[in-house]
C-alpha positions in Angstrom: 0.1 0.3 -0.4 1.3 3.5 -0.8 0.9 6.6 1.1 0.5 9.6 -0.3 2.3 12.7 0.2 -0.7 14.9 0.0 -4.5 14.7 -0.5 -6.5 17.9 -2.6 -9.3 19.5 -2.0 -11.3 17.7 -4.7 -10.0 13.9 -3.1 -11.0 15.1 0.3 -14.5 16.3 -1.0 -14.9 12.8 -2.6 -14.5 11.0 0.5 -16.7 13.4 2.5 -19.4 12.2 0.3 -19.1 8.8 0.4 -18.4 8.5 3.9 -21.3 7.3 6.1 -23.2 9.9 8.4 -21.9 10.6 12.0 -24.8 8.7 13.2 -24.5 5.3 12.0 -25.1 3.4 15.4 -28.1 3.6 17.0 -27.7 2.0 20.1 -31.3 1.9 21.2 -31.6 -0.8 17.9 -29.2 -2.7 20.1 -29.9 -6.1 21.6 -27.7 -5.3 24.4 -29.4 -3.8 27.4 -28.6 -0.3 28.9 -27.0 0.5 31.8 -30.1 1.5 33.5 -31.7 -1.7 32.3 -28.7 -4.0 33.8 -29.7 -1.7 37.1 -32.9 -1.9 37.4 -33.2 -5.8 36.6 -30.4 -6.2 39.5 -32.7 -4.3 42.0 -35.9 -6.3 40.7 -34.1 -9.7 41.1 -32.7 -8.8 44.8 -36.2 -7.4 46.0 -37.7 -10.2 44.8 -35.1 -12.4 46.7 -35.8 -10.3 49.7 -39.2 -10.4 49.6 -39.5 -14.5 50.2 -37.3 -14.1 53.6 -37.2 -13.3 56.8 -35.8 -9.9 57.4 -33.0 -11.4 59.7 -32.0 -13.3 57.0 -31.3 -10.6 54.3 -27.8 -9.3 55.2 -26.6 -13.1 54.7 -28.7 -13.9 51.7 -26.7 -10.7 50.5 -23.4 -11.6 50.9 -23.9 -15.1 50.0 -25.6 -13.8 46.5 -22.2 -10.9 46.5 -19.8 -14.3 47.6 -21.7 -16.4 44.7 -21.1 -13.6 41.8 -17.3 -13.0 42.9 -16.6 -16.6 42.3 -18.7 -17.5 38.8 -16.9 -13.7 38.0 -13.3 -14.9 38.9 -14.0 -18.4 37.1 -14.8 -16.5 34.3 -11.8 -14.5 34.4 -9.6 -17.9 34.6 -11.8 -19.7 32.0 -10.9 -16.8 29.4 -7.4 -16.9 30.2 -7.0 -20.7 30.0 -9.0 -20.1 26.5 -6.7 -17.2 25.4 -3.6 -19.7 26.6 -4.8 -22.6 24.1 -5.5 -20.5 21.2 -1.4 -19.3 21.5 -2.1 -15.9 22.6 1.4 -14.4 24.3 1.1 -14.1 27.9 1.2 -10.4 28.4 -2.3 -10.0 27.4 -3.8 -13.4 29.2 -1.9 -11.6 32.0 -4.4 -9.1 32.7 -7.3 -11.1 32.8 -5.2 -13.4 35.7 -4.5 -10.2 37.6 -8.2 -9.1 37.4 -8.9 -13.1 38.7 -6.5 -12.4 41.5 -8.1 -9.3 42.3 -11.9 -11.1 42.8 -10.1 -14.1 44.9 -9.0 -11.0 47.4 -12.6 -9.5 47.2 -14.0 -12.5 48.4 -11.7 -13.2 50.7 -12.1 -10.1 52.3 -16.0 -10.3 52.2 -15.8 -13.5 54.0 -13.8 -11.8 56.6 -16.8 -10.2 57.3 -19.2 -11.5 60.1 -22.8 -10.3 58.9 -24.7 -12.3 61.9 -24.0 -15.2 64.7 -24.8 -17.9 62.2 -22.5 -16.1 59.6 -21.7 -20.1 58.1 -20.0 -17.9 55.4 -17.4 -15.8 57.4 -13.5 -17.1 57.2 -13.3 -16.5 61.0 -16.2 -18.5 61.8 
């Protein structure tokens, strides 16, 4: 590919005529959820779960949900890193995923060190 030393005004005008409009992506047409939709779904889920249990179990249930979510998130990072290694991707890009998995492991361990009730079976100090 040859890179030109310059470009004429006519060439620029031609490129501008052929260029897509600035608003080529209409995110509202996307199948992906918006931030507001994701947050609303998460709140609805937690509210629905909390409606079905006694008030004294709510805190422990929140903690267990957090621990399970952190564990799944950590496993996802590890699986992605493993797949990247199997695909022959160099270690540097993989390292970031593994470091994040370690951070998630630390989050889980930190949360386990916080007791939320006398019968907190998740507490690492119990």
